[in-house]
Short mmCIF file of C-alpha atoms and ligand atoms in Angstrom, two decimals:
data_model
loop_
_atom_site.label_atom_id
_atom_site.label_comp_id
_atom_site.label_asym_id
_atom_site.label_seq_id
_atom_site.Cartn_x
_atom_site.Cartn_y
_atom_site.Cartn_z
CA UNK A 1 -0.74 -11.93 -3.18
CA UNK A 2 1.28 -8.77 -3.00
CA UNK A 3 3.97 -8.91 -6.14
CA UNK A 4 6.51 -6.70 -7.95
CA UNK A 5 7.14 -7.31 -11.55
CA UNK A 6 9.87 -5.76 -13.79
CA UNK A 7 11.09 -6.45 -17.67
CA UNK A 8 14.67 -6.88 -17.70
CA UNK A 9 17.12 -7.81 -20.68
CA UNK A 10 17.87 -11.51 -21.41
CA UNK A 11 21.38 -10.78 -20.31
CA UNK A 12 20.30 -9.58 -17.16
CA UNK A 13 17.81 -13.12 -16.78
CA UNK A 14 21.09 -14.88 -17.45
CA UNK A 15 22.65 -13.06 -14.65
CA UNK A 16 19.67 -13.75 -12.71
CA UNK A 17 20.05 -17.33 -13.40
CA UNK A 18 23.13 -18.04 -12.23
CA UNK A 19 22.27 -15.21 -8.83
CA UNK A 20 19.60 -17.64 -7.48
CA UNK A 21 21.17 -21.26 -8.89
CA UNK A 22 21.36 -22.41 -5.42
CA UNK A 23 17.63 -21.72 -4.59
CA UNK A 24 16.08 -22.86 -8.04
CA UNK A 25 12.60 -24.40 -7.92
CA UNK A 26 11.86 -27.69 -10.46
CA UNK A 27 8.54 -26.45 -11.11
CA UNK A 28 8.02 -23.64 -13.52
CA UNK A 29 5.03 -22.20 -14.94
CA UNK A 30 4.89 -22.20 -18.81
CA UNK A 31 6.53 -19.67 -20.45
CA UNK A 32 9.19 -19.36 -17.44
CA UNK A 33 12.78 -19.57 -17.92
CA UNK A 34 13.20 -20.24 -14.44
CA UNK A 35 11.65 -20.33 -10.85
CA UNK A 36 13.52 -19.63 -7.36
CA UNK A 37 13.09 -19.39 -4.14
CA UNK A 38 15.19 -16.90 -2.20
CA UNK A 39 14.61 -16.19 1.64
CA UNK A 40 10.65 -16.83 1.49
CA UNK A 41 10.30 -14.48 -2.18
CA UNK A 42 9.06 -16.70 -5.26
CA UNK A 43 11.06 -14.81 -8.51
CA UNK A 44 9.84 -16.39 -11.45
CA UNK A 45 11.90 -15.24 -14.85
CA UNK A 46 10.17 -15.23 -18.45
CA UNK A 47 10.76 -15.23 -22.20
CA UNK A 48 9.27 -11.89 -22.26
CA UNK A 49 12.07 -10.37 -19.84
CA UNK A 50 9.25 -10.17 -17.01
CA UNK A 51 10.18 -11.08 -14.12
CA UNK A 52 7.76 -11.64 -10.74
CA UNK A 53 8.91 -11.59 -7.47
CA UNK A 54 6.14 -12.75 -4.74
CA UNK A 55 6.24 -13.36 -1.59
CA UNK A 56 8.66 -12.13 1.13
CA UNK A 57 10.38 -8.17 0.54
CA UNK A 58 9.17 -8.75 -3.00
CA UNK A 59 10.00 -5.29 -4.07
CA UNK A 60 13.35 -5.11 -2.11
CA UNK A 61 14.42 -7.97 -3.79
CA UNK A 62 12.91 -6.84 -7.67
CA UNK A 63 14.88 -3.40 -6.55
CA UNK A 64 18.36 -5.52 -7.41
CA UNK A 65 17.23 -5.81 -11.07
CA UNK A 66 15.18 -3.32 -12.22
CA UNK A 67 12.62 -0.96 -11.40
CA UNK A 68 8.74 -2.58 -11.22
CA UNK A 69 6.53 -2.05 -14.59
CA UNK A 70 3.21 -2.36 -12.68
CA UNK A 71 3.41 -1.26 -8.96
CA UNK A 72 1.26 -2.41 -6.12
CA UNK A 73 -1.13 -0.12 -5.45
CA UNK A 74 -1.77 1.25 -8.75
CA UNK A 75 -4.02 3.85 -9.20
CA UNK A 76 -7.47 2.53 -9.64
CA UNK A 77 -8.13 2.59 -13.86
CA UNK A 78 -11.14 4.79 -14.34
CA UNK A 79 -13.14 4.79 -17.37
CA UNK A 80 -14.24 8.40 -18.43
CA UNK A 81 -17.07 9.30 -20.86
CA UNK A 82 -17.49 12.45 -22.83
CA UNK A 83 -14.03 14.99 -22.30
CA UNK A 84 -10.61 13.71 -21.50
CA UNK A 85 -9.77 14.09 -17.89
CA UNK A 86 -7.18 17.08 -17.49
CA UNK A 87 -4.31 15.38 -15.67
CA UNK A 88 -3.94 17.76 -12.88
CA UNK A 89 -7.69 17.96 -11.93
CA UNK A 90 -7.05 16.40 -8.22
CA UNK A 91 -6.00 19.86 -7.64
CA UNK A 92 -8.29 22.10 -9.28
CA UNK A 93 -11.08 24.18 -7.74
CA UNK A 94 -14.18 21.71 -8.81
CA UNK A 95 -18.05 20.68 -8.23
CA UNK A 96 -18.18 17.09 -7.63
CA UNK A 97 -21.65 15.11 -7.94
CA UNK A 98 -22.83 11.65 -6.72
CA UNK A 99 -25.83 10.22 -5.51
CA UNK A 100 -26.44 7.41 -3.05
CA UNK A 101 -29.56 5.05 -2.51
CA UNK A 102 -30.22 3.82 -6.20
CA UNK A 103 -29.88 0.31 -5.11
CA UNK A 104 -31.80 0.15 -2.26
CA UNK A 105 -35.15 -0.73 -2.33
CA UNK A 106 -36.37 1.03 1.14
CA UNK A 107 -35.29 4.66 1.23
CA UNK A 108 -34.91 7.65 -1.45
CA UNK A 109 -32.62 8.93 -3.83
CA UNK A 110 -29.98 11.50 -2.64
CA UNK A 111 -28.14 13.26 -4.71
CA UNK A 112 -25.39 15.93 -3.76
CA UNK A 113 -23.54 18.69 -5.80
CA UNK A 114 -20.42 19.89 -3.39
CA UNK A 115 -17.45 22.86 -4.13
CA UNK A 116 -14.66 22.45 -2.61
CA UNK A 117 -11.80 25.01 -3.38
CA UNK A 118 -8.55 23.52 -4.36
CA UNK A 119 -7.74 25.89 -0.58
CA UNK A 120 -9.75 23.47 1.00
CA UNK A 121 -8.10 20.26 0.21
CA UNK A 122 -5.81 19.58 2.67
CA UNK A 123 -8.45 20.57 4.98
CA UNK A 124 -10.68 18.04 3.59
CA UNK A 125 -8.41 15.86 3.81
CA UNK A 126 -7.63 16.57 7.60
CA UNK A 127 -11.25 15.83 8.18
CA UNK A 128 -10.66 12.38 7.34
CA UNK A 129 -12.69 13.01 4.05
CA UNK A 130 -12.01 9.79 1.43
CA UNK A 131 -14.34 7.09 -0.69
CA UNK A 132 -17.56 6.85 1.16
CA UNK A 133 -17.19 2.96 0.88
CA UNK A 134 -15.00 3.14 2.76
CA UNK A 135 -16.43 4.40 5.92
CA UNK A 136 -19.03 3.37 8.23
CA UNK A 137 -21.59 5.06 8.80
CA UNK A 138 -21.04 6.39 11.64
CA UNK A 139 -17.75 8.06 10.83
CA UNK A 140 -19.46 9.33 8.09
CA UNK A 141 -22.13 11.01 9.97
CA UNK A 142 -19.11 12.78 11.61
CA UNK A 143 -17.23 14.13 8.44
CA UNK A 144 -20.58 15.16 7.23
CA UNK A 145 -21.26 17.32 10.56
CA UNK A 146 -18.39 19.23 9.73
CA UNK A 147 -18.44 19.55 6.01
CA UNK A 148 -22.15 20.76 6.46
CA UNK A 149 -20.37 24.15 7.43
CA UNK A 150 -17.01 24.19 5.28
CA UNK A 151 -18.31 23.21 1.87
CA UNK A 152 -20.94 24.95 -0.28
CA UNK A 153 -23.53 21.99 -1.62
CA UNK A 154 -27.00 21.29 -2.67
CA UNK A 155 -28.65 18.39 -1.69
CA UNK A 156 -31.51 16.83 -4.02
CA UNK A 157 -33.76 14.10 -2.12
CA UNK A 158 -36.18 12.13 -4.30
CA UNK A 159 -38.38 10.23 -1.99
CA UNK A 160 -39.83 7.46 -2.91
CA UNK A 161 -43.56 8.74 -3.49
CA UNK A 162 -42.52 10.56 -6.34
CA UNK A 163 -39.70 8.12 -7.58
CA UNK A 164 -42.21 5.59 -8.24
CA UNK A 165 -44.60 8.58 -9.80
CA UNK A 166 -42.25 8.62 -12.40
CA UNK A 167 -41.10 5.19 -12.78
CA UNK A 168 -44.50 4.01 -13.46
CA UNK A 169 -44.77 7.04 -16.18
CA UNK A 170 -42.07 5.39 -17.93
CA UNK A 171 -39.01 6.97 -16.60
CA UNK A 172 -35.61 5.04 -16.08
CA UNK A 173 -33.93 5.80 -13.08
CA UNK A 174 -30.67 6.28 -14.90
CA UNK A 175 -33.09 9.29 -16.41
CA UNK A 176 -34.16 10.58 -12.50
CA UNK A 177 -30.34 10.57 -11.72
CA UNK A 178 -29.21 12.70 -14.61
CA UNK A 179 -32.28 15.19 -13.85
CA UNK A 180 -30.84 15.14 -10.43
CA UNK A 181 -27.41 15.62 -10.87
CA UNK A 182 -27.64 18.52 -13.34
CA UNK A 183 -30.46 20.32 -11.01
CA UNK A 184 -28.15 20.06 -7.84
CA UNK A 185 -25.34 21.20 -10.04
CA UNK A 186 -27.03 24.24 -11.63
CA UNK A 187 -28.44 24.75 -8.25
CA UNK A 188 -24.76 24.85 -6.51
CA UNK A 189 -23.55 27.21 -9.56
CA UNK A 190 -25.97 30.26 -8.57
CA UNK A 191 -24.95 29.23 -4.86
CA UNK A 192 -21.32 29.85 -5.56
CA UNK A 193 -21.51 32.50 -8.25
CA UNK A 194 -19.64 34.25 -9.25
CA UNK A 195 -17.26 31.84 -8.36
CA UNK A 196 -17.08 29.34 -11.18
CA UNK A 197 -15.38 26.27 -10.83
CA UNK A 198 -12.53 25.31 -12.80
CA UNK A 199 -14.11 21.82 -13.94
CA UNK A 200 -17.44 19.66 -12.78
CA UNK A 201 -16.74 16.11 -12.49
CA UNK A 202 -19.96 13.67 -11.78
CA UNK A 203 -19.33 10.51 -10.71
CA UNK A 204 -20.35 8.65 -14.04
CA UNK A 205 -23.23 6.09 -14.13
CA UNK A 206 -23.81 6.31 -17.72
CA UNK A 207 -22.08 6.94 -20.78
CA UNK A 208 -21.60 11.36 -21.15
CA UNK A 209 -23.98 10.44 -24.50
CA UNK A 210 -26.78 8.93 -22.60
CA UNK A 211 -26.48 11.69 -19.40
CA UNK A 212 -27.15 14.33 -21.84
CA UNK A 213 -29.85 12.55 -23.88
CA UNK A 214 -31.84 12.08 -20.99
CA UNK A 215 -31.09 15.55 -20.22
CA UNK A 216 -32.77 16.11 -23.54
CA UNK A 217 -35.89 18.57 -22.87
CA UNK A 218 -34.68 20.16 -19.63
CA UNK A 219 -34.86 24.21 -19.10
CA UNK A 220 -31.19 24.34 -18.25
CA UNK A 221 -28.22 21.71 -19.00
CA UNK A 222 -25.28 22.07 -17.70
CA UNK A 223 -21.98 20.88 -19.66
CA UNK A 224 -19.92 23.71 -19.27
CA UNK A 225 -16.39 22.07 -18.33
CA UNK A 226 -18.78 18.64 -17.01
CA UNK A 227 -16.48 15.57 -16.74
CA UNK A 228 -17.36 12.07 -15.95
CA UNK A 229 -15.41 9.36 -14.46
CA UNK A 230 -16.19 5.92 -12.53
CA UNK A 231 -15.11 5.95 -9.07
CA UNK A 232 -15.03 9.49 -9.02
CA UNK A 233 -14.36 9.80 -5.52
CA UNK A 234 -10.87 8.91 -5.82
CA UNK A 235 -10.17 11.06 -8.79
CA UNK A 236 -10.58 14.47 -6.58
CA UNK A 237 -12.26 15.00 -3.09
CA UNK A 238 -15.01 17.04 -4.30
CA UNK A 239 -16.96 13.91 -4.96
CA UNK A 240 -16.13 12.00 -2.14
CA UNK A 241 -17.16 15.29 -0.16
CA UNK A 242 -20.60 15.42 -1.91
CA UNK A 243 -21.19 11.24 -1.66
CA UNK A 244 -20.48 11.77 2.13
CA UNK A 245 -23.09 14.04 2.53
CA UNK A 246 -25.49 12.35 0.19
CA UNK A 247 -24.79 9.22 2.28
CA UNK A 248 -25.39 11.58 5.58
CA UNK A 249 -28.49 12.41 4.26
CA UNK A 250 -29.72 9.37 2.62
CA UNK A 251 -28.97 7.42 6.06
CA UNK A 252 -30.83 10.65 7.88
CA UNK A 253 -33.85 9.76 5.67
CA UNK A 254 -33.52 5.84 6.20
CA UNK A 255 -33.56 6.11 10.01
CA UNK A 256 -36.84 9.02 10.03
CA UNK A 257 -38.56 6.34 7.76
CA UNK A 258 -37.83 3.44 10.35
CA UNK A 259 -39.02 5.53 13.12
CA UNK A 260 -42.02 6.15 11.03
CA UNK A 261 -43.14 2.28 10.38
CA UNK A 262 -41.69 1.46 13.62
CA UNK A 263 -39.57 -0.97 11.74
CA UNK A 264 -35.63 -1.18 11.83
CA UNK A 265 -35.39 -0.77 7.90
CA UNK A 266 -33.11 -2.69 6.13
CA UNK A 267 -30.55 -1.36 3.82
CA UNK A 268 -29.96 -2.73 0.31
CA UNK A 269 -31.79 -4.94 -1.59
CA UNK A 270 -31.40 -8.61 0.12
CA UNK A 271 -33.41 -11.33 1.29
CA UNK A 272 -33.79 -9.19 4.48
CA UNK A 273 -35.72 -6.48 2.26
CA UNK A 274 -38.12 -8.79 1.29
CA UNK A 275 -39.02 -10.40 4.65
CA UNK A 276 -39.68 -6.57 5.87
CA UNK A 277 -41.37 -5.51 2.68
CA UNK A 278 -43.92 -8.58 3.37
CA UNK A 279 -44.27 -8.19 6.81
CA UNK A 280 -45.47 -4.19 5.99
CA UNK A 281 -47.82 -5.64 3.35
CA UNK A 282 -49.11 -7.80 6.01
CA UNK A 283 -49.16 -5.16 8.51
CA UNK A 284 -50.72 -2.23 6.40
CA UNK A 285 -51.00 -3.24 2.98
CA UNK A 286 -49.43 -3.07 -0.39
CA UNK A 287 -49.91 0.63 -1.17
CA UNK A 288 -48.14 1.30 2.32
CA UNK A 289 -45.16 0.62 0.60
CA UNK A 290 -45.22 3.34 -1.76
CA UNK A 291 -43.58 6.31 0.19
CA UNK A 292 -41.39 3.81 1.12
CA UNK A 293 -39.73 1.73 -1.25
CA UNK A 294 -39.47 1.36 -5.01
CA UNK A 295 -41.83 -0.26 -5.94
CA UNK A 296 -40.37 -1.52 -9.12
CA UNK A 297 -37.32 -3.28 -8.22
CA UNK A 298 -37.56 -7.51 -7.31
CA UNK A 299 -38.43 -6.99 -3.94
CA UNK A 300 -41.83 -6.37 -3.61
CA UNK A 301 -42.75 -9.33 -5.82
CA UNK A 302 -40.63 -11.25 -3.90
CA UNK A 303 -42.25 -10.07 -0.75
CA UNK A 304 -45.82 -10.79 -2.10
CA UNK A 305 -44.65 -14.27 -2.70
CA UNK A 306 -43.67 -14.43 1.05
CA UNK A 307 -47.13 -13.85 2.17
MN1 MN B 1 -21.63 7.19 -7.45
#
């Protein structure tokens, strides 16, 4: 329910009081002073001075008393790992990484490194670009189209062949995606050069100290000005611009694979994945599967069972 809280002054909760004394409630929740009602808005007073108003112009009504400690629609927390996030880096010039297709069990890894200029980000905007989540698909196969041409990027497909090459060798996936990630960045560098952005920010899936100990070993590692943060698209369009186009191209892949079995692949890692996954055993065997799917995750046992 949408709410507005603010921390007033016991005088003020006095005043309060006696304001609403016509519209008080009998129920209170512990710890409340009081509870009203007051044209279809709940305002429930406490010993700590907070006081929630729910319900009905909620924040018109708060607006009488105070201003709210904890507005709707706060920014989304983000947890960072490694360097503090510079507090005006939603306007800086910046490479933002992502990948897309971890968690699906048909379908390969993509993984895209984009620039965008801080020139650019109205533009970007314009173009309707925002958190991949929260577009379909095929709105983002449109934004992609035109970022293709506005936006330098590298794009880094692991397909499945190879991902399950090196998962049976041993390797994590968490260890594929930092590979990835720092080879489409270094990659996008030399694109841009001599441009150099003014900060890299990948969308973080591990902790900065694991990325770079899995990066242990590689010719080139890039941390240069590297920044991690969860939900990373919302912290500057860069990375919502390169998880579009990983997306784009992930869901590119997906569909030439269908074409290729003849099946409509599912997406994901559901109860629908197995029934496909056993059906394609049935159809051409287990080791079919292997440019197809990874191998590893529950699926494919689950799909054997189904047989
Ligand atoms: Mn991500």
């Amino acid at each position: 329910m949408s709410n507005t809280v603010i921390k007033v002054s016991p005088k003020t909760i006095q005043l309060m009081n006696e304001h609403y004394s016509h519209s008080l409630l009998e129920k209170k929740p512990p710890g409340a002073i009081f509870t009203a009602k007051h044209n279809g808005c709940t305002i429930t007073a406490y010993h700590s001075g907070k006081v929630m108003f729910q319900g009905n112009n909620h924040s018109e009504e708060a607006s009488n008393w105070g201003s709210p400690v904890v507005k709707q629609g706060d920014p989304i927390k983000h947890q960072t790992s490694g360097n503090p996030l510079p507090r005006n880096l939603s306007s800086l010039s910046i490479i933002g990484s992502d990948e897309v297709g971890t968690g699906d069990y048909f379908g390969p890894i993509t993984v895209v490194s984009a620039y965008v200029d801080k020139e650019q980000i109205p533009l970007l905007k314009e173009l309707g670009v925002k958190d991949s989540k929260n577009l379909t698909d095929t709105q983002i196969i449109t934004i992609a189209k035109d970022l293709l041409h506005i936006i330098p990027y590298n794009l880094l497909t692991l397909h499945n062949e190879k991902y399950n090459e090196l998962q049976s060798s041993g390797m994590t996936q968490g260890k594929m995606k930092a590979i990835l990630h720092n080879q489409a960045i270094s990659k996008l560098l030399k694109k841009i050069s001599p441009i150099t952005p003014e900060a890299i920010l990948i969308d973080q899936f591990v902790e900065a100290d694991t990325y770079y100990r899995h990066l242990k070993g590689q010719k080139e590692i890039i941390q240069e000005n590297v920044l991690f943060s969860t939900k990373g698209e919302s912290v500057h369009l860069a990375v919502a611009a390169a998880s579009i186009l990983a997306r784009y191209a992930f869901v590119k892949a997906f569909d030439e694979l269908s074409k290729k079995v003849g099946v409509s692949l599912p997406k994901g890692a559901g109860h629908k994945v197995d029934q496909v996954a056993a059906q394609l055993i049935k159809q051409n065997g287990k080791s079919s599967l292997k440019h197809l799917a990874k191998l590893h995750f529950a699926n494919t046992e689950k799909a054997i069972k189904l047989i």
